[in-house]
Coordinates of C-alpha atoms in Angstrom, one line a residue:
M2 CA -18.2 -115.9 -48.9
T3 CA -18.6 -112.4 -50.2
P4 CA -17.4 -109.3 -48.3
R5 CA -21.0 -108.2 -47.7
S6 CA -21.8 -111.7 -46.3
I7 CA -19.0 -111.4 -43.8
M8 CA -20.2 -107.8 -43.0
R9 CA -23.8 -108.9 -42.3
V10 CA -23.0 -112.1 -40.5
A11 CA -19.6 -113.0 -39.2
L12 CA -18.4 -109.4 -38.3
A13 CA -21.6 -108.7 -36.5
V14 CA -21.2 -111.6 -34.0
A15 CA -21.2 -110.6 -30.3
M16 CA -17.9 -110.8 -28.4
S17 CA -17.7 -111.3 -24.6
I18 CA -15.9 -108.1 -24.0
T19 CA -17.1 -105.3 -21.6
A20 CA -17.2 -101.8 -23.1
L21 CA -15.5 -99.3 -20.6
V22 CA -16.1 -96.1 -22.4
A23 CA -17.0 -95.2 -25.9
V24 CA -14.7 -92.7 -27.7
D25 CA -15.3 -91.3 -31.2
A26 CA -12.3 -91.9 -33.3
R27 CA -12.7 -88.4 -34.5
G28 CA -14.0 -86.6 -31.5
A29 CA -15.2 -86.5 -27.9
Q30 CA -15.7 -89.1 -25.2
A31 CA -19.1 -90.5 -24.4
A32 CA -20.4 -91.7 -21.1
E33 CA -22.1 -94.8 -22.7
P34 CA -21.2 -97.1 -25.6
S35 CA -22.3 -96.0 -29.0
D36 CA -25.9 -96.7 -30.0
G37 CA -25.4 -96.1 -33.7
Y38 CA -23.3 -94.4 -36.3
W39 CA -23.3 -92.0 -39.2
I40 CA -21.7 -92.5 -42.6
L41 CA -20.8 -89.5 -44.7
D42 CA -20.2 -89.4 -48.5
Q43 CA -18.1 -86.8 -50.3
S44 CA -21.2 -84.9 -51.5
G45 CA -22.3 -84.2 -47.9
N46 CA -25.0 -86.7 -47.5
I47 CA -25.3 -88.1 -44.0
Y48 CA -26.7 -91.6 -43.5
A49 CA -27.9 -92.7 -40.0
F50 CA -28.0 -96.2 -38.3
G51 CA -29.2 -97.4 -35.2
G52 CA -29.9 -94.6 -32.6
A53 CA -28.2 -91.9 -34.8
E54 CA -30.5 -89.1 -35.7
Q55 CA -31.0 -88.5 -39.5
Y56 CA -29.7 -85.1 -40.5
V57 CA -29.9 -83.1 -43.7
P58 CA -27.0 -82.9 -46.0
V59 CA -24.3 -80.2 -45.9
F60 CA -23.3 -78.0 -48.8
G61 CA -19.8 -78.6 -50.2
T62 CA -17.3 -81.5 -50.7
A63 CA -17.1 -83.3 -47.4
V64 CA -13.7 -84.6 -46.1
D65 CA -14.4 -85.7 -42.6
M66 CA -16.8 -85.6 -39.7
A67 CA -16.7 -85.8 -35.8
S68 CA -19.4 -86.5 -33.2
G69 CA -19.9 -85.8 -29.6
P70 CA -22.6 -86.5 -26.9
R71 CA -26.2 -85.7 -27.4
M72 CA -26.3 -86.4 -31.2
S73 CA -23.9 -83.6 -31.9
L74 CA -22.2 -83.7 -35.2
W75 CA -19.6 -81.5 -37.0
V76 CA -18.9 -82.0 -40.8
L77 CA -15.6 -80.5 -42.3
T78 CA -15.7 -79.6 -46.1
D79 CA -12.6 -79.1 -48.3
N80 CA -13.0 -75.5 -48.3
G81 CA -12.5 -75.3 -44.5
V82 CA -16.1 -74.8 -43.5
V83 CA -17.3 -76.5 -40.4
H84 CA -21.0 -77.4 -40.6
T85 CA -23.0 -78.4 -37.4
R86 CA -25.8 -80.8 -36.9
G87 CA -27.9 -81.7 -33.9
S88 CA -26.8 -79.9 -30.8
A89 CA -23.4 -79.2 -32.1
M90 CA -22.1 -75.5 -32.0
H91 CA -20.2 -73.6 -34.6
F92 CA -16.9 -71.9 -33.5
G93 CA -15.4 -70.8 -36.8
D94 CA -14.0 -72.0 -40.1
V95 CA -10.5 -72.4 -41.6
D96 CA -9.0 -69.4 -43.2
M97 CA -7.8 -71.1 -46.4
A98 CA -5.5 -68.2 -47.4
S99 CA -3.5 -69.0 -44.2
L100 CA -2.6 -72.5 -45.7
D101 CA 0.3 -73.3 -48.0
T102 CA -0.1 -74.2 -51.7
G103 CA -1.6 -77.7 -51.9
E104 CA -2.4 -78.0 -48.3
T105 CA -5.9 -78.8 -47.5
P106 CA -8.1 -79.6 -44.4
S107 CA -8.2 -83.4 -43.7
A108 CA -9.6 -84.1 -40.2
I109 CA -11.6 -82.6 -37.5
S110 CA -11.9 -83.6 -33.8
V111 CA -14.1 -82.1 -31.0
T112 CA -13.1 -81.0 -27.5
P113 CA -14.7 -83.1 -24.6
S114 CA -16.9 -80.1 -23.6
G115 CA -18.2 -79.8 -27.2
E116 CA -17.4 -76.0 -27.0
G117 CA -14.6 -76.2 -29.6
Y118 CA -12.7 -78.3 -32.1
W119 CA -9.5 -78.9 -33.9
V120 CA -9.1 -78.9 -37.7
F121 CA -6.0 -80.7 -39.0
T122 CA -4.4 -80.2 -42.4
T123 CA -2.6 -82.6 -44.8
R124 CA 0.7 -80.8 -43.7
G125 CA 0.0 -81.5 -40.1
R126 CA -1.0 -78.0 -39.2
V127 CA -3.3 -77.6 -36.2
L128 CA -6.2 -75.0 -36.2
T129 CA -8.1 -74.4 -33.0
F130 CA -11.6 -73.0 -32.5
G131 CA -13.5 -72.4 -29.2
D132 CA -11.9 -74.0 -26.2
A133 CA -9.5 -76.2 -28.2
T134 CA -5.9 -75.9 -27.4
N135 CA -3.0 -76.1 -29.8
F136 CA -0.4 -78.6 -28.5
G137 CA 1.7 -78.5 -31.6
G138 CA 1.8 -79.7 -35.2
V139 CA 4.1 -81.1 -37.7
E140 CA 3.7 -78.5 -40.6
N141 CA 7.5 -77.8 -40.5
L142 CA 8.6 -81.4 -41.0
D143 CA 9.3 -83.2 -44.3
L144 CA 6.5 -85.8 -44.1
D145 CA 6.8 -89.2 -45.9
G146 CA 2.9 -89.0 -46.3
P147 CA 0.2 -86.5 -45.7
V148 CA -1.6 -86.3 -42.5
I149 CA -5.0 -88.2 -43.2
D150 CA -6.6 -88.4 -39.7
A151 CA -6.3 -87.0 -36.3
V152 CA -8.2 -87.6 -33.0
A153 CA -8.2 -85.8 -29.5
M154 CA -7.6 -87.5 -26.3
P155 CA -10.8 -87.9 -24.1
D156 CA -9.2 -85.4 -21.5
G157 CA -8.9 -82.8 -24.3
K158 CA -5.3 -82.2 -23.5
G159 CA -3.7 -83.8 -26.4
Y160 CA -4.2 -85.5 -29.8
Y161 CA -2.8 -87.9 -32.2
M162 CA -2.2 -87.4 -35.9
V163 CA -1.4 -90.2 -38.5
G164 CA -0.1 -90.0 -42.0
T165 CA -0.8 -92.2 -45.0
D166 CA 2.6 -93.8 -44.5
G167 CA 1.6 -95.0 -41.0
G168 CA 3.5 -92.4 -39.2
V169 CA 2.0 -91.4 -35.8
F170 CA 2.5 -88.1 -34.1
A171 CA 1.5 -87.7 -30.4
F172 CA 1.0 -84.4 -28.7
G173 CA 0.1 -83.3 -25.1
S174 CA -1.4 -86.2 -23.1
A175 CA -1.5 -88.6 -26.0
K176 CA 1.2 -91.3 -25.7
F177 CA 3.3 -92.7 -28.6
W178 CA 2.9 -96.5 -28.6
G179 CA 4.5 -97.1 -32.1
S180 CA 3.7 -96.6 -35.8
M181 CA 4.1 -98.1 -39.2
G182 CA 6.4 -95.3 -40.5
G183 CA 9.2 -96.6 -42.4
I184 CA 7.6 -99.9 -43.1
A185 CA 6.4 -101.0 -46.5
L186 CA 2.7 -101.2 -46.6
D187 CA 0.3 -102.9 -49.1
Q188 CA -2.1 -100.1 -48.9
P189 CA -1.9 -96.7 -47.2
V190 CA -3.0 -96.1 -43.6
N191 CA -6.2 -94.0 -43.5
A192 CA -7.3 -93.7 -39.7
L193 CA -6.1 -94.0 -36.1
I194 CA -8.7 -95.4 -33.7
P195 CA -8.1 -95.0 -29.9
D196 CA -8.4 -98.0 -27.7
P197 CA -11.6 -97.3 -25.4
D198 CA -9.5 -98.1 -22.3
G199 CA -7.6 -94.9 -22.7
E200 CA -4.3 -96.4 -23.8
G201 CA -3.2 -97.7 -27.2
Y202 CA -4.6 -97.4 -30.6
W203 CA -5.4 -99.1 -33.9
L204 CA -4.3 -98.1 -37.3
T205 CA -6.5 -99.1 -40.3
A206 CA -5.2 -99.5 -43.9
G207 CA -7.0 -99.4 -47.3
D208 CA -7.0 -103.1 -47.5
G209 CA -8.8 -103.5 -44.3
G210 CA -5.6 -104.4 -42.3
I211 CA -5.4 -103.5 -38.7
F212 CA -2.2 -102.6 -36.8
A213 CA -2.6 -102.7 -33.0
F214 CA -0.5 -100.7 -30.7
R215 CA -0.9 -101.5 -26.9
A216 CA -4.5 -102.3 -27.9
P217 CA -6.0 -105.8 -28.4
F218 CA -6.3 -107.1 -31.9
R219 CA -10.1 -107.7 -32.6
G220 CA -9.7 -108.9 -36.3
S221 CA -9.3 -107.4 -39.7
L222 CA -10.2 -107.7 -43.4
G223 CA -6.6 -108.5 -44.4
G224 CA -6.5 -111.1 -47.2
I225 CA -10.1 -110.6 -48.1
A226 CA -10.8 -109.1 -51.6
L227 CA -12.8 -105.9 -51.1
D228 CA -15.1 -104.3 -53.6
E229 CA -13.6 -100.8 -52.4
P230 CA -10.9 -99.9 -50.2
V231 CA -11.4 -99.1 -46.5
I232 CA -11.2 -95.4 -45.8
G233 CA -11.4 -95.2 -42.0
G234 CA -13.0 -96.4 -38.7
I235 CA -14.1 -95.5 -35.3
A236 CA -14.1 -96.8 -31.8
Y237 CA -17.3 -99.0 -31.3
G238 CA -17.8 -100.5 -28.0
A239 CA -14.7 -102.3 -26.8
G240 CA -13.6 -102.7 -30.5
Y241 CA -13.9 -100.9 -33.8
T242 CA -16.0 -100.5 -37.1
M243 CA -14.4 -99.8 -40.4
V244 CA -16.1 -98.4 -43.4
A245 CA -15.1 -98.7 -47.0
S246 CA -15.5 -96.1 -49.8
D247 CA -18.6 -97.9 -51.2
G248 CA -20.2 -97.5 -47.7
G249 CA -19.7 -101.0 -46.5
A250 CA -19.4 -101.2 -42.7
F251 CA -17.4 -104.0 -40.9
V252 CA -17.9 -104.4 -37.1
F253 CA -15.3 -106.0 -34.9
S254 CA -17.0 -105.4 -31.5
E255 CA -19.5 -106.8 -29.0
L256 CA -21.9 -104.1 -30.4
A257 CA -24.2 -104.9 -33.2
F258 CA -23.8 -104.4 -36.9
L259 CA -26.6 -101.7 -37.7
G260 CA -26.4 -101.3 -41.4
S261 CA -24.4 -99.8 -44.2
V262 CA -25.0 -98.0 -47.6
A263 CA -23.1 -100.6 -49.6
D264 CA -26.1 -101.5 -51.7
L265 CA -27.1 -98.0 -52.5
D266 CA -26.0 -96.2 -55.6
L267 CA -24.1 -93.4 -53.9
P268 CA -23.6 -90.2 -55.8
T269 CA -19.9 -90.0 -54.4
P270 CA -17.5 -92.2 -52.4
V271 CA -17.8 -92.4 -48.5
V272 CA -15.3 -90.3 -46.7
S273 CA -15.9 -90.9 -42.9
I274 CA -17.9 -92.5 -40.1
A275 CA -18.7 -91.4 -36.7
A276 CA -20.4 -92.8 -33.7
S277 CA -23.6 -91.6 -32.0
Y278 CA -24.3 -91.9 -28.3
P279 CA -27.6 -92.3 -26.5
V280 CA -29.5 -89.1 -25.5
P281 CA -31.1 -89.1 -22.1
K282 CA -34.8 -88.0 -22.6
V283 CA -35.4 -84.9 -20.7
T284 CA -38.8 -84.9 -18.9
A285 CA -40.4 -82.8 -16.4
D286 CA -39.5 -85.5 -13.7
S287 CA -35.7 -85.8 -14.9
I288 CA -34.9 -82.2 -14.1
E289 CA -33.7 -81.6 -10.5
L290 CA -32.0 -78.7 -8.7
F291 CA -28.4 -79.6 -8.2
G292 CA -27.2 -76.5 -6.2
T293 CA -27.1 -72.8 -6.1
F294 CA -24.4 -70.2 -5.7
T295 CA -24.2 -66.3 -5.4
V296 CA -21.8 -64.1 -7.1
G297 CA -21.4 -60.4 -7.3
D298 CA -23.9 -57.6 -8.0
G299 CA -25.3 -57.1 -11.3
S300 CA -24.2 -60.6 -12.6
W301 CA -24.7 -61.2 -16.3
Q302 CA -24.7 -64.1 -18.6
G303 CA -22.0 -66.5 -17.9
R304 CA -19.9 -68.9 -20.0
A305 CA -18.5 -72.4 -19.0
G306 CA -15.1 -73.6 -20.0
F307 CA -11.8 -74.9 -18.7
G308 CA -13.7 -76.7 -15.9
M309 CA -15.1 -73.4 -14.5
M310 CA -17.9 -70.9 -14.8
W311 CA -17.1 -67.3 -15.6
I312 CA -19.6 -64.7 -14.6
P313 CA -19.2 -61.0 -15.2
N314 CA -20.6 -58.6 -12.5
R315 CA -21.6 -55.4 -14.0
T316 CA -22.1 -53.4 -10.9
E317 CA -18.9 -54.6 -9.1
D318 CA -16.7 -54.5 -12.2
T319 CA -15.5 -58.1 -11.6
V320 CA -15.6 -61.6 -12.9
S321 CA -16.5 -64.5 -10.6
V322 CA -14.9 -67.8 -11.3
V323 CA -17.0 -70.8 -10.0
D324 CA -15.8 -74.5 -9.9
R325 CA -18.6 -76.2 -11.8
E326 CA -18.1 -79.4 -9.9
T327 CA -18.4 -78.0 -6.5
L328 CA -20.3 -74.8 -7.3
T329 CA -18.0 -72.8 -5.1
V330 CA -16.5 -69.4 -6.0
V331 CA -12.8 -70.0 -6.3
D332 CA -11.8 -66.4 -7.4
T333 CA -13.0 -62.9 -8.0
I334 CA -11.1 -61.0 -10.8
P335 CA -11.2 -57.3 -11.0
V336 CA -11.7 -56.1 -14.7
G337 CA -12.9 -52.9 -16.3
D338 CA -16.0 -50.8 -15.9
E339 CA -19.3 -52.5 -16.6
P340 CA -18.2 -56.0 -18.0
F341 CA -20.3 -57.6 -20.7
P342 CA -20.6 -61.4 -21.3
V343 CA -17.3 -63.0 -21.8
S344 CA -16.0 -65.2 -24.6
L345 CA -13.4 -68.0 -24.7
G346 CA -10.5 -68.1 -27.2
G347 CA -6.8 -69.0 -27.4
D348 CA -6.7 -70.4 -23.7
K349 CA -8.0 -67.0 -22.5
I350 CA -11.1 -65.4 -21.2
W351 CA -12.0 -62.2 -23.0
V352 CA -14.0 -59.6 -21.1
P353 CA -15.4 -56.6 -22.9
N354 CA -15.8 -53.6 -20.6
N355 CA -18.8 -51.6 -22.0
S356 CA -18.2 -48.3 -20.1
D357 CA -14.5 -47.7 -20.4
G358 CA -13.8 -48.9 -24.0
T359 CA -11.4 -51.8 -23.1
V360 CA -11.1 -55.7 -23.2
T361 CA -9.6 -57.4 -20.1
V362 CA -7.8 -60.7 -21.2
I363 CA -7.6 -63.3 -18.4
D364 CA -5.3 -66.5 -18.5
A365 CA -7.8 -69.3 -18.2
A366 CA -5.3 -71.6 -16.3
T367 CA -3.8 -69.1 -13.9
R368 CA -6.8 -66.9 -13.7
K369 CA -4.4 -63.8 -13.8
V370 CA -5.2 -60.7 -16.0
L371 CA -2.7 -60.7 -18.9
K372 CA -3.6 -57.3 -20.3
T373 CA -6.3 -54.6 -20.6
I374 CA -6.6 -53.6 -24.3
A375 CA -8.0 -50.3 -25.5
T376 CA -10.7 -50.9 -28.1
G377 CA -13.5 -48.5 -29.3
S378 CA -16.6 -47.2 -27.5
Q379 CA -18.9 -49.9 -25.9
P380 CA -17.1 -53.0 -26.9
R381 CA -19.2 -56.2 -27.2
T382 CA -18.4 -59.9 -26.7
P383 CA -15.9 -60.9 -29.4
P384 CA -16.1 -64.0 -31.6
H385 CA -12.8 -65.7 -32.5
Y386 CA -11.4 -66.9 -35.7
D387 CA -8.0 -68.4 -36.5
G388 CA -6.1 -66.8 -33.6
W389 CA -7.7 -63.5 -33.6
A390 CA -10.6 -61.9 -31.6
Y391 CA -13.0 -59.5 -33.3
V392 CA -14.3 -56.8 -30.8
S393 CA -17.4 -54.9 -32.2
N394 CA -17.6 -51.3 -30.7
R395 CA -21.2 -50.5 -30.4
G396 CA -20.5 -46.8 -29.7
D397 CA -18.3 -45.8 -32.5
G398 CA -19.1 -48.3 -35.3
T399 CA -15.8 -50.1 -35.6
I400 CA -14.4 -53.6 -35.0
T401 CA -11.2 -54.0 -33.3
V402 CA -9.0 -57.1 -34.3
I403 CA -6.7 -58.5 -31.6
D404 CA -4.0 -61.3 -31.9
H405 CA -4.6 -64.1 -29.3
D406 CA -0.8 -64.6 -28.7
T407 CA 0.7 -61.1 -28.7
L408 CA -2.5 -59.3 -27.4
N409 CA -1.8 -56.6 -29.9
V410 CA -4.4 -54.8 -31.9
I411 CA -3.8 -55.8 -35.5
A412 CA -6.4 -53.5 -37.0
T413 CA -9.4 -51.3 -36.5
I414 CA -12.1 -51.9 -39.2
P415 CA -14.4 -48.9 -39.9
I416 CA -18.2 -49.9 -40.3
G417 CA -19.9 -46.6 -40.2
G418 CA -22.8 -47.8 -38.0
G419 CA -23.0 -49.6 -34.6
G420 CA -24.2 -53.1 -33.7
Q421 CA -23.8 -56.1 -31.5
S422 CA -21.2 -58.9 -31.9
P423 CA -20.4 -59.9 -35.5
I424 CA -20.2 -63.6 -36.6
I425 CA -17.4 -65.2 -38.6
D426 CA -18.5 -67.7 -41.2
N427 CA -16.5 -69.2 -43.9
G428 CA -13.6 -66.6 -43.5
L429 CA -16.0 -63.7 -43.7
I430 CA -17.1 -61.2 -41.0
W431 CA -20.9 -60.7 -41.0
F432 CA -21.8 -57.5 -39.1
C433 CA -25.4 -56.4 -38.4
D434 CA -25.4 -52.6 -38.6
V435 CA -28.4 -51.9 -36.4
D436 CA -28.1 -48.1 -37.1
Q437 CA -28.4 -48.4 -40.8
D438 CA -30.5 -51.6 -41.3
R439 CA -27.9 -53.4 -43.3
V440 CA -25.3 -56.4 -43.0
V441 CA -21.7 -55.4 -43.9
V442 CA -19.5 -58.4 -44.9
F443 CA -15.6 -58.2 -44.7
D444 CA -12.9 -60.6 -45.3
A445 CA -11.8 -61.7 -41.8
K446 CA -8.1 -61.6 -42.8
T447 CA -7.6 -58.8 -45.2
F448 CA -10.5 -56.7 -44.1
V449 CA -11.5 -56.0 -47.6
Q450 CA -15.3 -55.2 -47.8
R451 CA -17.1 -57.8 -49.7
A452 CA -20.8 -56.7 -49.7
V453 CA -23.4 -54.5 -48.1
I454 CA -26.8 -56.2 -47.9
P455 CA -29.9 -54.1 -47.0
V456 CA -32.1 -56.0 -44.5
G457 CA -34.9 -55.2 -42.1
Q458 CA -35.1 -52.7 -39.3
K459 CA -32.4 -52.8 -36.5
P460 CA -30.7 -56.1 -37.3
Y461 CA -29.2 -57.9 -34.4
T462 CA -26.4 -60.5 -34.2
A463 CA -27.0 -63.1 -36.9
S464 CA -26.5 -66.8 -37.0
A465 CA -25.0 -69.1 -39.7
G466 CA -26.2 -72.5 -40.7
Y467 CA -27.5 -74.9 -43.3
G468 CA -25.8 -72.8 -45.9
R469 CA -27.6 -69.5 -45.0
I470 CA -27.1 -66.6 -42.9
W471 CA -30.1 -65.7 -40.7
V472 CA -30.5 -62.2 -39.6
P473 CA -33.0 -61.1 -36.9
N474 CA -34.6 -57.8 -37.6
H475 CA -35.3 -56.5 -34.1
G476 CA -37.3 -53.5 -35.2
E477 CA -39.8 -55.1 -37.5
N478 CA -40.2 -58.7 -36.2
T479 CA -38.8 -60.6 -39.2
V480 CA -35.7 -62.8 -40.1
S481 CA -33.8 -62.0 -43.3
V482 CA -32.4 -65.2 -45.0
I483 CA -29.0 -64.5 -47.0
D484 CA -27.5 -66.7 -49.4
P485 CA -23.7 -66.3 -48.6
S486 CA -22.5 -67.2 -52.0
S487 CA -24.5 -64.4 -53.9
F488 CA -24.9 -62.1 -50.8
K489 CA -28.5 -61.8 -51.6
V490 CA -31.6 -61.8 -49.3
I491 CA -33.6 -64.8 -50.6
T492 CA -36.5 -64.6 -48.3
T493 CA -38.0 -62.7 -45.4
I494 CA -39.8 -64.6 -42.5
T495 CA -42.1 -63.0 -40.2
V496 CA -41.6 -64.0 -36.6
G497 CA -42.4 -62.8 -32.9
T498 CA -41.8 -59.6 -31.3
Q499 CA -38.3 -58.2 -31.1
P500 CA -36.4 -61.3 -32.3
Y501 CA -33.0 -61.9 -31.0
R502 CA -30.2 -64.1 -32.4
P503 CA -31.5 -67.3 -34.0
V504 CA -30.5 -70.6 -32.6
V505 CA -29.4 -73.0 -35.3
A506 CA -29.7 -76.5 -33.9
Y507 CA -31.5 -79.9 -34.4
D508 CA -31.9 -79.2 -38.2
K509 CA -34.1 -76.1 -37.3
V510 CA -33.8 -72.5 -36.7
T511 CA -35.4 -71.2 -33.6
V512 CA -36.1 -67.4 -33.0
A513 CA -37.3 -66.1 -29.5
G514 CA -38.9 -62.7 -28.7
A515 CA -37.2 -60.6 -26.1
T516 CA -40.2 -59.0 -24.7
S517 CA -43.0 -61.5 -25.7
P518 CA -43.9 -65.1 -25.2
D519 CA -43.3 -65.8 -28.9
L520 CA -41.1 -68.8 -30.0
Y521 CA -40.9 -69.4 -33.7
V522 CA -39.4 -72.6 -35.3
I523 CA -38.3 -72.4 -38.9
D524 CA -37.7 -75.3 -41.1
P525 CA -34.6 -74.4 -43.2
S526 CA -35.5 -76.7 -46.1
N527 CA -38.7 -74.8 -47.0
Y528 CA -38.7 -71.8 -44.6
G529 CA -42.0 -72.9 -43.0
T530 CA -42.6 -71.8 -39.4
E531 CA -44.2 -73.4 -36.3
F532 CA -45.3 -71.1 -33.5
R533 CA -45.4 -71.7 -29.8
N534 CA -46.4 -69.4 -27.0
M535 CA -44.7 -69.9 -23.7
A536 CA -43.9 -67.0 -21.2
D537 CA -43.0 -63.4 -21.4
G538 CA -39.4 -62.4 -22.0
A539 CA -38.3 -65.5 -24.1
Y540 CA -34.6 -64.9 -24.1
M541 CA -32.2 -66.7 -26.6
P542 CA -32.8 -70.4 -26.4
T543 CA -29.9 -72.7 -25.5
P544 CA -29.7 -76.3 -27.2
G545 CA -28.7 -79.1 -25.0
L546 CA -29.7 -82.7 -24.2
D547 CA -31.8 -82.7 -27.3
V548 CA -34.1 -79.8 -26.2
L549 CA -34.0 -76.1 -26.0
W550 CA -33.9 -74.3 -22.7
V551 CA -35.6 -70.9 -22.9
A552 CA -35.1 -68.2 -20.2
N553 CA -38.2 -66.3 -19.9
N554 CA -36.6 -63.2 -18.2
L555 CA -39.7 -61.2 -17.6
S556 CA -41.7 -64.0 -16.3
N557 CA -39.1 -65.7 -13.9
T558 CA -39.4 -69.0 -15.5
V559 CA -37.4 -71.4 -17.7
T560 CA -39.3 -73.3 -20.5
V561 CA -38.0 -76.6 -21.8
F562 CA -39.0 -77.1 -25.4
D563 CA -38.8 -80.2 -27.6
P564 CA -38.1 -79.1 -31.1
S565 CA -38.9 -82.5 -32.6
T566 CA -42.4 -82.5 -31.4
Y567 CA -42.9 -78.7 -31.0
E568 CA -44.1 -79.5 -27.5
I569 CA -43.4 -77.8 -24.2
V570 CA -41.9 -80.5 -21.9
T571 CA -42.1 -78.4 -18.7
Q572 CA -41.7 -74.9 -17.2
F573 CA -40.3 -74.1 -13.9
T574 CA -39.7 -71.0 -11.7
V575 CA -36.3 -69.4 -11.6
P576 CA -36.6 -66.3 -9.4
G577 CA -34.6 -63.1 -9.9
G578 CA -34.7 -62.8 -13.7
P579 CA -33.1 -65.7 -15.4
Q580 CA -30.5 -65.2 -18.1
K581 CA -29.5 -67.3 -21.1
P582 CA -29.0 -71.1 -19.8
V583 CA -25.6 -72.7 -20.3
V584 CA -25.6 -76.4 -20.9
F585 CA -22.5 -78.5 -20.0
G586 CA -22.6 -82.2 -19.7
D587 CA -25.8 -83.3 -18.0
Y588 CA -26.1 -79.9 -16.2
V589 CA -27.9 -76.7 -16.9
W590 CA -26.8 -73.5 -15.4
V591 CA -29.1 -70.4 -15.1
S592 CA -27.7 -67.2 -13.9
T593 CA -30.1 -64.4 -12.8
D594 CA -30.2 -60.6 -12.5
S595 CA -30.1 -61.0 -8.7
G596 CA -26.7 -62.7 -8.7
V597 CA -28.0 -66.1 -7.7
S598 CA -27.2 -68.9 -10.0
Y599 CA -29.1 -72.1 -10.2
V600 CA -27.8 -75.3 -11.5
Y601 CA -30.0 -78.1 -12.5
R602 CA -29.3 -81.9 -13.3
A603 CA -31.2 -83.1 -16.3
R604 CA -31.0 -86.7 -16.3

């Protein structure tokens, strides 16, 4: 019997095992068993099976991918760039200059919230983005084999790394149950797959062998002559699925075999597999009010992270901390004058204080103020990259760079014009100079200026995705599309009135108008647009649960928009001036100008 016959028949047989919880071998926990999987080749092509959504390819040489709930997918390329698909959010890329000679990114894993990720290197270095926490690495050890795979624990408080020699390294809440380190192997180890019951793991080897540690042995390909070697695997139901470099998929689980790309003439070898999870369909009837809470006067857009909601109160100069399970205010933290929306980075909450030129840094675990740091005039919400925060100072045209660990100012970058928050993409700072109608590009580590790109009138904060930079020109109702490799504007797209930051999700780019009912959806493959009219004051849309949640601030409504059908699912009233929605799990949180927040359950 050939390997493909085994794959299609014997390995797809059902096993009488109950799936407890599905955990992506490269990422976050899902509430339900996988309903499909993606296979990724080195060229960046993504192949979907079962319930997995089909996504457009990524640009670059792919090395790994990680999935999370609600069809979110992150793809890592060898130049350190993290590409997002579906509802996945981008939190930064690897600074390749910070790696040693010969050291390359090898694996990515996603936090349970989907608001961060870890990138691991062949040396065992750990790089954190968003709400991911560094629990330690092995970059200072003399490894017998390079780190080839890594996976986070479902609680987000630890992770495993595994080397090609079979050595396993456990950090944080991850428990060490054994390894193949020091044992002669027929083929190198290439993946660690966690047992879905939360304890134990499997190691996969190139010959299809499986090594079980405190996890039940479900079967292997050992002793079978394969066309091409196995390169990895994922948790799949109560078992696992392995994938070979030619795209053959081998299922050892009670879940069904859903297909492979073994019979296709692939341009390059397969490098990764990731599981997809069912997406609850949001309908008008599935949205219900879960609860409300009231915070301080002049409340602003909040952020969810570390099990809490963090809401700045502009008039009271405080940050309210709300437990997102009980919706109770557990703390009120004094900060600076007129706090703006916060950001999360390095286990800390960063609060820009617009009227006194400072940033207040709060420890996310203890909720204590660690330091108040002087910046420039009118600081804005900082993005984060490789251990640094980048604070744009709207009033004096500079960017203040702050170290996450020491909380010292590393540098002040002169821009010459003011603007909102910059973005960091592929190791570069992209700053929209609203005063001089241009985008200024700097190296994020050396601060050397790389380009000055003329765009439309009053450009606001840009977005990165699909190999392009998308710049909303607030003053002329257009979006400039920039090729980041040439630093050239390749097209300009007309959109609605006073466009805000584009949302890059679901293989589309969505642009909402701040003072109009306009919502424009751009197809990134051909730059075509679809227009929908909803309600006045369409604030920045938020992706989540396979739809967009659009706060219509001037109309006291929230519009739910399906980007796949271009249809409005429903609109509901949110009194008091709704701000940008925040999605976490199956919940949608809408803060308002009045200080009352509304939390909806959407399933």
